[in-house]
C-alpha cells in the first residue's frame, strides 16, 4: 500500500481506515472501527492500534500487512510520545 488515510466521519463518528495503492479514484481497501470487537477492559480510543493490527492481518500480502502494522506502531509511539 502506498498510503493510509485514518479519519473519523463527523456525521456518525465512524472511524475509517482507507488503504490507497495504485488507484487514485478510490481506496483499495476500507475498514470500519465499528466492525471491531471492542474489549470492555479498555477505552475505545485505546483500541485503535489493536484494530489497525486486525486490519493488517486481513491483508493478502505479507509485506502490506507488515507495512500497515509498522505504521500503526509508529503512530502509537508518536501519539504517546514514545518515539525513539
PDB file of C-alpha atoms in Angstrom:
ATOM      1  CA  UNK A   1       0.000   0.000   0.000  1.00  0.00           C
ATOM      2  CA  UNK A   2       1.247   3.440  -0.840  1.00  0.00           C
ATOM      3  CA  UNK A   3      -0.618   5.434   1.763  1.00  0.00           C
ATOM      4  CA  UNK A   4      -3.062   5.201   4.619  1.00  0.00           C
ATOM      5  CA  UNK A   5      -5.894   7.522   5.479  1.00  0.00           C
ATOM      6  CA  UNK A   6      -7.307   7.278   9.001  1.00  0.00           C
ATOM      7  CA  UNK A   7     -10.187   9.584   9.815  1.00  0.00           C
ATOM      8  CA  UNK A   8     -13.481   9.920  11.639  1.00  0.00           C
ATOM      9  CA  UNK A   9     -16.673  10.954   9.867  1.00  0.00           C
ATOM     10  CA  UNK A  10     -18.348  13.799  11.691  1.00  0.00           C
ATOM     11  CA  UNK A  11     -21.866  12.745  10.711  1.00  0.00           C
ATOM     12  CA  UNK A  12     -21.829   9.384  12.501  1.00  0.00           C
ATOM     13  CA  UNK A  13     -18.477   9.368  14.349  1.00  0.00           C
ATOM     14  CA  UNK A  14     -17.337   6.306  12.383  1.00  0.00           C
ATOM     15  CA  UNK A  15     -13.573   5.829  12.304  1.00  0.00           C
ATOM     16  CA  UNK A  16     -12.385   4.628   8.922  1.00  0.00           C
ATOM     17  CA  UNK A  17      -9.083   3.346   7.584  1.00  0.00           C
ATOM     18  CA  UNK A  18      -8.546   3.636   3.841  1.00  0.00           C
ATOM     19  CA  UNK A  19      -5.634   1.898   2.130  1.00  0.00           C
ATOM     20  CA  UNK A  20      -4.533   3.526  -1.100  1.00  0.00           C
ATOM     21  CA  UNK A  21      -2.282   1.890  -3.670  1.00  0.00           C
ATOM     22  CA  UNK A  22      -2.399   2.090  -7.429  1.00  0.00           C
ATOM     23  CA  UNK A  23      -5.810   3.721  -7.811  1.00  0.00           C
ATOM     24  CA  UNK A  24      -6.294   7.444  -7.485  1.00  0.00           C
ATOM     25  CA  UNK A  25     -10.100   7.345  -7.651  1.00  0.00           C
ATOM     26  CA  UNK A  26     -10.950   5.006  -4.787  1.00  0.00           C
ATOM     27  CA  UNK A  27      -9.155   3.217  -1.955  1.00  0.00           C
ATOM     28  CA  UNK A  28      -8.015  -0.371  -2.457  1.00  0.00           C
ATOM     29  CA  UNK A  29      -9.414  -1.365   0.945  1.00  0.00           C
ATOM     30  CA  UNK A  30     -11.578   0.217   3.638  1.00  0.00           C
ATOM     31  CA  UNK A  31     -12.007  -0.861   7.250  1.00  0.00           C
ATOM     32  CA  UNK A  32     -14.527   0.435   9.795  1.00  0.00           C
ATOM     33  CA  UNK A  33     -13.839   0.652  13.522  1.00  0.00           C
ATOM     34  CA  UNK A  34     -17.470  -0.233  14.250  1.00  0.00           C
ATOM     35  CA  UNK A  35     -16.754  -3.730  12.856  1.00  0.00           C
ATOM     36  CA  UNK A  36     -14.053  -4.289  15.502  1.00  0.00           C
ATOM     37  CA  UNK A  37     -14.959  -6.286  18.618  1.00  0.00           C
ATOM     38  CA  UNK A  38     -14.172  -3.841  21.434  1.00  0.00           C
ATOM     39  CA  UNK A  39     -12.798  -5.049  24.732  1.00  0.00           C
ATOM     40  CA  UNK A  40     -14.665  -3.904  27.817  1.00  0.00           C
ATOM     41  CA  UNK A  41     -11.305  -3.592  29.611  1.00  0.00           C
ATOM     42  CA  UNK A  42     -10.109  -0.559  27.649  1.00  0.00           C
ATOM     43  CA  UNK A  43     -11.467   2.726  26.379  1.00  0.00           C
ATOM     44  CA  UNK A  44     -12.391   2.671  22.670  1.00  0.00           C
ATOM     45  CA  UNK A  45      -9.727   5.242  21.764  1.00  0.00           C
ATOM     46  CA  UNK A  46      -7.081   2.952  23.292  1.00  0.00           C
ATOM     47  CA  UNK A  47      -8.141   0.165  20.924  1.00  0.00           C
ATOM     48  CA  UNK A  48      -7.344   1.918  17.653  1.00  0.00           C
ATOM     49  CA  UNK A  49      -3.905   0.287  17.363  1.00  0.00           C
ATOM     50  CA  UNK A  50      -5.214  -3.253  18.018  1.00  0.00           C
ATOM     51  CA  UNK A  51      -7.869  -2.574  15.377  1.00  0.00           C
ATOM     52  CA  UNK A  52      -5.152  -1.485  12.934  1.00  0.00           C
ATOM     53  CA  UNK A  53      -3.320  -4.757  13.642  1.00  0.00           C
ATOM     54  CA  UNK A  54      -6.529  -6.646  12.893  1.00  0.00           C
ATOM     55  CA  UNK A  55      -6.856  -4.715   9.631  1.00  0.00           C
ATOM     56  CA  UNK A  56      -3.253  -5.649   8.778  1.00  0.00           C
ATOM     57  CA  UNK A  57      -3.989  -9.302   9.469  1.00  0.00           C
ATOM     58  CA  UNK A  58      -6.706  -9.245   6.809  1.00  0.00           C
ATOM     59  CA  UNK A  59      -4.408  -8.098   4.010  1.00  0.00           C
ATOM     60  CA  UNK A  60      -3.387 -10.593   1.332  1.00  0.00           C
ATOM     61  CA  UNK A  61       0.302  -9.815   1.031  1.00  0.00           C
ATOM     62  CA  UNK A  62       2.705 -10.164   3.980  1.00  0.00           C
ATOM     63  CA  UNK A  63       4.635  -7.017   3.066  1.00  0.00           C
ATOM     64  CA  UNK A  64       1.443  -4.930   3.042  1.00  0.00           C
ATOM     65  CA  UNK A  65       0.424  -6.390   6.402  1.00  0.00           C
ATOM     66  CA  UNK A  66       3.860  -5.636   7.845  1.00  0.00           C
ATOM     67  CA  UNK A  67       3.823  -2.086   6.452  1.00  0.00           C
ATOM     68  CA  UNK A  68       0.438  -1.320   7.989  1.00  0.00           C
ATOM     69  CA  UNK A  69       1.432  -2.860  11.332  1.00  0.00           C
ATOM     70  CA  UNK A  70       4.678  -0.847  11.336  1.00  0.00           C
ATOM     71  CA  UNK A  71       2.716   2.322  10.526  1.00  0.00           C
ATOM     72  CA  UNK A  72       0.343   1.566  13.418  1.00  0.00           C
ATOM     73  CA  UNK A  73       3.296   1.092  15.800  1.00  0.00           C
ATOM     74  CA  UNK A  74       4.902   4.328  14.677  1.00  0.00           C
ATOM     75  CA  UNK A  75       1.620   6.232  15.017  1.00  0.00           C
ATOM     76  CA  UNK A  76       1.121   4.809  18.519  1.00  0.00           C
ATOM     77  CA  UNK A  77       4.618   5.785  19.578  1.00  0.00           C
ATOM     78  CA  UNK A  78       4.103   9.297  18.201  1.00  0.00           C
ATOM     79  CA  UNK A  79       0.735   9.657  19.972  1.00  0.00           C
ATOM     80  CA  UNK A  80       2.151   8.502  23.284  1.00  0.00           C
ATOM     81  CA  UNK A  81       5.415  10.378  22.968  1.00  0.00           C
ATOM     82  CA  UNK A  82       7.451   7.155  22.970  1.00  0.00           C
ATOM     83  CA  UNK A  83       9.188   7.743  19.670  1.00  0.00           C
ATOM     84  CA  UNK A  84      12.801   6.613  19.523  1.00  0.00           C
TER      85      UNK A  84
END
